[in-house]
Structures are given as C-alpha cells and as structure tokens.
XYZ file of C-alpha atoms in Angstrom:
91
model
C 180.746 93.580 119.608
C 178.660 91.585 121.720
C 178.162 89.033 119.479
C 181.987 88.156 120.366
C 181.402 87.494 123.435
C 182.829 91.335 124.899
C 180.343 92.916 128.533
C 180.592 96.282 129.102
C 182.225 95.017 132.903
C 184.467 92.938 130.729
C 185.794 96.467 129.222
C 185.333 98.458 132.500
C 187.530 95.876 133.636
C 190.679 95.761 131.398
C 190.552 100.062 131.769
C 191.097 99.417 134.831
C 193.732 96.936 134.016
C 195.595 99.230 131.705
C 195.684 101.051 134.736
C 197.545 98.708 136.777
C 199.803 97.493 134.084
C 200.418 101.284 133.069
C 201.901 101.171 136.752
C 203.606 97.532 136.733
C 205.401 98.406 132.667
C 206.832 101.819 134.228
C 207.885 100.739 137.464
C 209.795 97.376 135.611
C 210.912 99.637 132.610
C 212.370 101.983 135.587
C 214.242 99.146 137.516
C 215.963 97.295 135.103
C 216.286 100.033 132.717
C 217.862 102.722 134.828
C 219.657 105.079 133.427
C 216.940 106.113 130.706
C 213.700 107.280 132.856
C 212.479 108.361 129.975
C 211.753 105.006 128.136
C 210.044 103.883 131.691
C 208.008 107.107 131.210
C 207.062 106.395 127.362
C 205.831 102.592 128.445
C 203.460 103.833 131.258
C 202.155 106.308 128.802
C 201.679 104.569 126.290
C 199.446 101.545 128.067
C 197.813 103.745 130.056
C 196.232 105.477 126.528
C 194.559 102.005 126.662
C 192.452 102.830 129.912
C 189.826 105.819 127.938
C 189.669 103.766 125.554
C 188.302 100.408 126.897
C 186.372 102.829 129.206
C 184.185 104.262 126.312
C 183.766 101.217 124.234
C 182.402 99.886 128.255
C 180.116 103.344 128.697
C 178.851 102.549 124.513
C 177.665 98.552 125.454
C 175.897 99.975 128.294
C 174.041 101.717 126.363
C 173.704 99.094 123.915
C 173.171 96.313 126.533
C 169.990 98.854 128.597
C 168.920 100.641 125.214
C 169.946 98.557 122.210
C 167.445 95.888 122.481
C 164.731 97.633 123.614
C 164.655 99.988 120.734
C 164.385 97.345 118.865
C 161.556 96.361 119.784
C 159.745 99.853 120.413
C 160.364 100.344 116.271
C 158.549 96.664 115.879
C 155.502 97.832 118.342
C 155.731 101.831 116.339
C 155.489 100.036 113.147
C 153.070 97.426 114.565
C 151.125 100.806 115.166
C 151.738 102.514 112.636
C 149.749 99.394 110.875
C 146.437 100.252 112.863
C 146.719 104.137 112.508
C 146.083 104.176 109.315
C 142.844 106.160 108.002
C 140.317 103.188 106.684
C 138.848 104.253 103.049
C 135.384 104.265 103.314
C 133.139 104.180 100.180
C-alpha cells in the first residue's frame, strides 16, 4: 500500500471522512426519501462501516511506517553479525 502512495494519515483521514459521509448520506436520504426512514438508516450504516476498516488499515500502515524499514535493516545487520560470530576453525 505504501508503494501506491497511501500513508497512515491519509487512511485515518478517510476513516473520519467516512463518518462524516455516513451522517451526510443518512441526512440526504432521509430528506429525499421522507417516507422510508429504514432506507436512510441502511445507507448511513453501510457507509459508516467503512470507518473501522480505514482506521485498522491506518494503524497497520503506521506500524509499517515506524517499524517496517527498521526491522528490515535490523535483520540485515543481524545477518552480518551472524557471519562475525561464526566460530573460527583452527587446525
């Protein structure tokens, strides 16, 4: 996802945006379809369900941003240290 240009801030923003969009679509559906409050509720709930997904992806992306590149470099340095720690064969 990082290669696609997504960041944790963008995903968090999308999560908050989906909450606002849920309220807006609920209000718009309620106003334009005054007789059917159930449909307005379903639209609001449908779009509101996107928020947890965006927040979870944002959290995963944040962990990747903080620890992803660091863990790769740590793995490389451990590999180099492993070469140094190999026992010397004498004799």
